């Protein structure tokens, strides 16, 4: 796809965290309405719809159910189902849809009442059994909660590269510090490396604070054509590059668990944007677990292989660091409502580029990398977004 | 390993075209896409690729078993398998440990560490 063939022109979030008074569909409607208002558009302008599956609701044909609830009769609609990579993938799919003329304005919206609708324990049990990321016959019977499957990645990374739990903990500390500046974040109380190390062990080496939250929440992003984007009031955020990487479907059927297919997704995204990692001002990286961020930093080219832990430890991903990561606080602290939550990384990148970051606005925001990771670090979709000065 | 373990990996197949082993059930060989395969036996010994000790089990039934160790084992025949790992009291596994199959069922292999507790 051509560079800047589509643009993000609006973003919206429901309340995120503990939102017992809103159903999954109401969260989705809240996010969609806010994104359209942010874009200066209305539901009447939407002719494309993308969404993700909902664990809580288990809707059949989710894109049809969501379109119906929002009163939409779009000329293009699909459900994007690549787990944690769905948030970034929806943006790429939307851009392809407008670039081919299938439609002109796509509402990408996803969310669910994961915490209030299921309870924290119920969501964790559901993710370990029904539609689990673990293979139904060969992995599920062994009894891994999702964190155990990522713990396999962490353990091997520690073995191969000497990565420490303290370095992983620093990821959680930075995410919490960032969330402190985000009024819509789920968890905002600062934590220390010691807090992360001393938190209850879930599945070695990952403790409770190494794991993403279980939250309620929905997010929405409006993607449209360059022509329409230029005629709206806000600053367009251009899709400059995108790439996918497929490593494996099942964690036990993998090759290396420490070098992931984010290498491929990142390389394709950089090539499309004609830039390199050193041109990226800040990144929004899928942070389902602390180790995920360390692997992504390496595989997306922000530091050499094996040095992700040291990169984090030296302050590299802090707001003041050479690559600020997830200024909103990420899945670890801003909120995680399951598969839909990958869209929050896109929303934050677009808000920063549009200077809508409020108290957490970064200074250098010309070009951002957004990365979604799905399955057990097996499925990847990277985006490079930029403002007018990145064109 | 002995005869008792020959059926422990019922899904283990060998591609009759290229000889590749596969543990995860697939209709086509991941290496050459050939559809024909035959049941294969492995000796059940290998190296611990990674592991995790699960302290917080996800379901009520599993909570009674915790803590338990989930392991990825690279068998000597060159194929990775998933299983549980049992360790002697007070010993911690390490990636790279030699392990062997001690028991298993339809899709549930149990490994133990070979060398370190013998030393
Ligand atoms: Zn073959």
PDB file of C-alpha atoms in Angstrom, chain A residues 72-215:
ATOM      1  CA  UNK A  72     -24.939   1.656  10.732  1.00  0.00           C
ATOM      2  CA  UNK A  73     -25.431   0.104   7.280  1.00  0.00           C
ATOM      3  CA  UNK A  74     -21.815   0.244   6.115  1.00  0.00           C
ATOM      4  CA  UNK A  75     -20.712  -0.660   2.602  1.00  0.00           C
ATOM      5  CA  UNK A  76     -17.637  -2.395   4.050  1.00  0.00           C
ATOM      6  CA  UNK A  77     -17.441  -4.347   7.313  1.00  0.00           C
ATOM      7  CA  UNK A  78     -15.314  -7.110   8.817  1.00  0.00           C
ATOM      8  CA  UNK A  79     -14.257  -8.596  12.120  1.00  0.00           C
ATOM      9  CA  UNK A  80     -10.511  -8.557  12.640  1.00  0.00           C
ATOM     10  CA  UNK A  81      -9.372 -11.500  14.729  1.00  0.00           C
ATOM     11  CA  UNK A  82      -5.621 -11.613  15.237  1.00  0.00           C
ATOM     12  CA  UNK A  83      -5.772 -11.395  19.019  1.00  0.00           C
ATOM     13  CA  UNK A  84      -3.595  -8.640  20.463  1.00  0.00           C
ATOM     14  CA  UNK A  85      -2.520  -7.584  16.975  1.00  0.00           C
ATOM     15  CA  UNK A  86      -6.141  -6.744  16.097  1.00  0.00           C
ATOM     16  CA  UNK A  87      -5.876  -3.116  17.241  1.00  0.00           C
ATOM     17  CA  UNK A  88      -3.070  -2.257  14.841  1.00  0.00           C
ATOM     18  CA  UNK A  89      -4.375  -4.592  12.135  1.00  0.00           C
ATOM     19  CA  UNK A  90      -7.786  -2.858  12.107  1.00  0.00           C
ATOM     20  CA  UNK A  91      -6.043   0.401  11.177  1.00  0.00           C
ATOM     21  CA  UNK A  92      -4.152  -1.262   8.335  1.00  0.00           C
ATOM     22  CA  UNK A  93      -7.295  -3.036   7.092  1.00  0.00           C
ATOM     23  CA  UNK A  94      -9.227   0.238   7.245  1.00  0.00           C
ATOM     24  CA  UNK A  95      -6.516   2.008   5.283  1.00  0.00           C
ATOM     25  CA  UNK A  96      -6.618  -0.679   2.592  1.00  0.00           C
ATOM     26  CA  UNK A  97     -10.400  -0.376   2.431  1.00  0.00           C
ATOM     27  CA  UNK A  98     -10.331   3.374   1.824  1.00  0.00           C
ATOM     28  CA  UNK A  99      -7.325   3.121  -0.503  1.00  0.00           C
ATOM     29  CA  UNK A 100      -9.174   0.677  -2.760  1.00  0.00           C
ATOM     30  CA  UNK A 101     -12.364   2.726  -2.699  1.00  0.00           C
ATOM     31  CA  UNK A 102     -14.389   0.089  -0.855  1.00  0.00           C
ATOM     32  CA  UNK A 103     -15.521   2.888   1.452  1.00  0.00           C
ATOM     33  CA  UNK A 104     -14.330   6.319   2.519  1.00  0.00           C
ATOM     34  CA  UNK A 105     -14.608   6.536   6.298  1.00  0.00           C
ATOM     35  CA  UNK A 106     -14.039   3.566   8.577  1.00  0.00           C
ATOM     36  CA  UNK A 107     -14.980   3.350  12.225  1.00  0.00           C
ATOM     37  CA  UNK A 108     -12.553   0.955  13.938  1.00  0.00           C
ATOM     38  CA  UNK A 109     -14.064   0.229  17.332  1.00  0.00           C
ATOM     39  CA  UNK A 110     -13.547  -2.483  19.923  1.00  0.00           C
ATOM     40  CA  UNK A 111     -14.127  -2.968  23.618  1.00  0.00           C
ATOM     41  CA  UNK A 112     -15.820  -5.001  26.270  1.00  0.00           C
ATOM     42  CA  UNK A 113     -16.840  -5.146  29.876  1.00  0.00           C
ATOM     43  CA  UNK A 114     -14.102  -7.658  30.707  1.00  0.00           C
ATOM     44  CA  UNK A 115     -13.804  -6.836  34.405  1.00  0.00           C
ATOM     45  CA  UNK A 116     -17.383  -6.060  35.393  1.00  0.00           C
ATOM     46  CA  UNK A 117     -18.907  -8.499  32.929  1.00  0.00           C
ATOM     47  CA  UNK A 118     -16.739 -11.462  33.902  1.00  0.00           C
ATOM     48  CA  UNK A 119     -14.841 -10.548  37.113  1.00  0.00           C
ATOM     49  CA  UNK A 120     -11.055 -10.677  37.226  1.00  0.00           C
ATOM     50  CA  UNK A 121     -10.951 -14.373  38.149  1.00  0.00           C
ATOM     51  CA  UNK A 122     -13.660 -15.228  35.637  1.00  0.00           C
ATOM     52  CA  UNK A 123     -11.775 -13.497  32.816  1.00  0.00           C
ATOM     53  CA  UNK A 124      -8.521 -15.258  33.748  1.00  0.00           C
ATOM     54  CA  UNK A 125     -10.249 -18.654  33.906  1.00  0.00           C
ATOM     55  CA  UNK A 126     -12.037 -17.999  30.610  1.00  0.00           C
ATOM     56  CA  UNK A 127      -8.816 -17.029  28.853  1.00  0.00           C
ATOM     57  CA  UNK A 128      -7.204 -20.267  30.103  1.00  0.00           C
ATOM     58  CA  UNK A 129      -9.998 -22.461  28.799  1.00  0.00           C
ATOM     59  CA  UNK A 130     -12.550 -21.183  26.274  1.00  0.00           C
ATOM     60  CA  UNK A 131     -10.887 -19.974  23.087  1.00  0.00           C
ATOM     61  CA  UNK A 132      -7.572 -20.029  24.890  1.00  0.00           C
ATOM     62  CA  UNK A 133      -4.271 -19.052  23.316  1.00  0.00           C
ATOM     63  CA  UNK A 134      -3.123 -22.490  24.499  1.00  0.00           C
ATOM     64  CA  UNK A 135      -3.553 -25.466  22.147  1.00  0.00           C
ATOM     65  CA  UNK A 136      -6.744 -27.261  23.167  1.00  0.00           C
ATOM     66  CA  UNK A 137      -5.280 -30.778  23.125  1.00  0.00           C
ATOM     67  CA  UNK A 138      -1.569 -30.361  23.735  1.00  0.00           C
ATOM     68  CA  UNK A 139      -1.294 -27.312  26.009  1.00  0.00           C
ATOM     69  CA  UNK A 140      -4.578 -26.610  27.805  1.00  0.00           C
ATOM     70  CA  UNK A 141      -4.582 -29.952  29.676  1.00  0.00           C
ATOM     71  CA  UNK A 142      -1.278 -28.943  31.283  1.00  0.00           C
ATOM     72  CA  UNK A 143      -3.068 -26.059  33.005  1.00  0.00           C
ATOM     73  CA  UNK A 144      -1.304 -22.894  31.878  1.00  0.00           C
ATOM     74  CA  UNK A 145      -2.944 -19.567  32.636  1.00  0.00           C
ATOM     75  CA  UNK A 146      -2.025 -17.101  29.844  1.00  0.00           C
ATOM     76  CA  UNK A 147       0.764 -15.580  31.994  1.00  0.00           C
ATOM     77  CA  UNK A 148       2.431 -19.026  32.138  1.00  0.00           C
ATOM     78  CA  UNK A 149       2.802 -19.071  28.370  1.00  0.00           C
ATOM     79  CA  UNK A 150       4.523 -15.673  28.452  1.00  0.00           C
ATOM     80  CA  UNK A 151       6.561 -16.812  31.441  1.00  0.00           C
ATOM     81  CA  UNK A 152       8.074 -19.427  29.114  1.00  0.00           C
ATOM     82  CA  UNK A 153       9.268 -16.540  26.947  1.00  0.00           C
ATOM     83  CA  UNK A 154      10.608 -14.634  29.949  1.00  0.00           C
ATOM     84  CA  UNK A 155      12.432 -17.632  31.402  1.00  0.00           C
ATOM     85  CA  UNK A 156      14.176 -18.354  28.120  1.00  0.00           C
ATOM     86  CA  UNK A 157      15.059 -14.677  27.614  1.00  0.00           C
ATOM     87  CA  UNK A 158      16.650 -14.609  31.065  1.00  0.00           C
ATOM     88  CA  UNK A 159      18.565 -17.796  30.237  1.00  0.00           C
ATOM     89  CA  UNK A 160      19.876 -16.635  26.878  1.00  0.00           C
ATOM     90  CA  UNK A 161      20.593 -12.989  27.607  1.00  0.00           C
ATOM     91  CA  UNK A 162      20.850 -12.600  31.361  1.00  0.00           C
ATOM     92  CA  UNK A 163      17.718 -10.455  31.460  1.00  0.00           C
ATOM     93  CA  UNK A 164      16.685  -9.906  35.089  1.00  0.00           C
ATOM     94  CA  UNK A 165      13.358  -9.636  36.843  1.00  0.00           C
ATOM     95  CA  UNK A 166      14.445  -6.188  38.014  1.00  0.00           C
ATOM     96  CA  UNK A 167      14.749  -5.098  34.380  1.00  0.00           C
ATOM     97  CA  UNK A 168      11.305  -6.479  33.575  1.00  0.00           C
ATOM     98  CA  UNK A 169       9.950  -4.770  36.683  1.00  0.00           C
ATOM     99  CA  UNK A 170      11.210  -1.438  35.390  1.00  0.00           C
ATOM    100  CA  UNK A 171       8.763  -1.762  32.485  1.00  0.00           C
ATOM    101  CA  UNK A 172       5.861  -2.008  34.939  1.00  0.00           C
ATOM    102  CA  UNK A 173       7.208   0.940  36.946  1.00  0.00           C
ATOM    103  CA  UNK A 174       7.414   3.172  33.853  1.00  0.00           C
ATOM    104  CA  UNK A 175       3.921   2.204  32.712  1.00  0.00           C
ATOM    105  CA  UNK A 176       2.501   3.072  36.131  1.00  0.00           C
ATOM    106  CA  UNK A 177       4.344   6.382  36.216  1.00  0.00           C
ATOM    107  CA  UNK A 178       2.898   7.227  32.795  1.00  0.00           C
ATOM    108  CA  UNK A 179      -0.594   6.207  33.875  1.00  0.00           C
ATOM    109  CA  UNK A 180      -0.297   8.706  36.734  1.00  0.00           C
ATOM    110  CA  UNK A 181      -0.537  11.441  34.089  1.00  0.00           C
ATOM    111  CA  UNK A 182      -3.533   9.837  32.355  1.00  0.00           C
ATOM    112  CA  UNK A 183      -6.860  10.722  33.993  1.00  0.00           C
ATOM    113  CA  UNK A 184      -8.592   7.808  32.228  1.00  0.00           C
ATOM    114  CA  UNK A 185      -6.089   5.162  33.365  1.00  0.00           C
ATOM    115  CA  UNK A 186      -7.232   2.198  35.448  1.00  0.00           C
ATOM    116  CA  UNK A 187      -4.295   2.128  37.910  1.00  0.00           C
ATOM    117  CA  UNK A 188      -2.458   5.367  38.731  1.00  0.00           C
ATOM    118  CA  UNK A 189      -0.733   4.820  42.100  1.00  0.00           C
ATOM    119  CA  UNK A 190       3.056   4.758  41.611  1.00  0.00           C
ATOM    120  CA  UNK A 191       4.889   1.464  42.141  1.00  0.00           C
ATOM    121  CA  UNK A 192       8.561   0.651  42.621  1.00  0.00           C
ATOM    122  CA  UNK A 193      10.795  -2.100  41.276  1.00  0.00           C
ATOM    123  CA  UNK A 194      10.632  -3.643  44.759  1.00  0.00           C
ATOM    124  CA  UNK A 195       6.832  -3.656  44.608  1.00  0.00           C
ATOM    125  CA  UNK A 196       6.964  -5.603  41.342  1.00  0.00           C
ATOM    126  CA  UNK A 197       9.578  -8.071  42.612  1.00  0.00           C
ATOM    127  CA  UNK A 198       7.681  -8.635  45.867  1.00  0.00           C
ATOM    128  CA  UNK A 199       4.225  -8.938  44.310  1.00  0.00           C
ATOM    129  CA  UNK A 200       2.600 -12.381  44.562  1.00  0.00           C
ATOM    130  CA  UNK A 201       4.245 -14.807  42.143  1.00  0.00           C
ATOM    131  CA  UNK A 202       1.772 -15.852  39.462  1.00  0.00           C
ATOM    132  CA  UNK A 203       3.912 -18.119  37.321  1.00  0.00           C
ATOM    133  CA  UNK A 204       7.687 -17.835  37.565  1.00  0.00           C
ATOM    134  CA  UNK A 205       9.287 -15.484  36.752  1.00  0.00           C
ATOM    135  CA  UNK A 206       6.158 -13.319  36.330  1.00  0.00           C
ATOM    136  CA  UNK A 207       4.529 -11.778  39.378  1.00  0.00           C
ATOM    137  CA  UNK A 208       1.173 -10.065  39.506  1.00  0.00           C
ATOM    138  CA  UNK A 209       2.565  -6.655  38.532  1.00  0.00           C
ATOM    139  CA  UNK A 210       4.334  -8.141  35.484  1.00  0.00           C
ATOM    140  CA  UNK A 211       0.869  -8.936  34.099  1.00  0.00           C
ATOM    141  CA  UNK A 212      -1.563  -6.619  32.343  1.00  0.00           C
ATOM    142  CA  UNK A 213      -4.723  -5.541  34.130  1.00  0.00           C
ATOM    143  CA  UNK A 214      -8.234  -6.843  33.637  1.00  0.00           C
ATOM    144  CA  UNK A 215     -10.352  -3.788  32.798  1.00  0.00           C
TER     145      UNK A 215
END
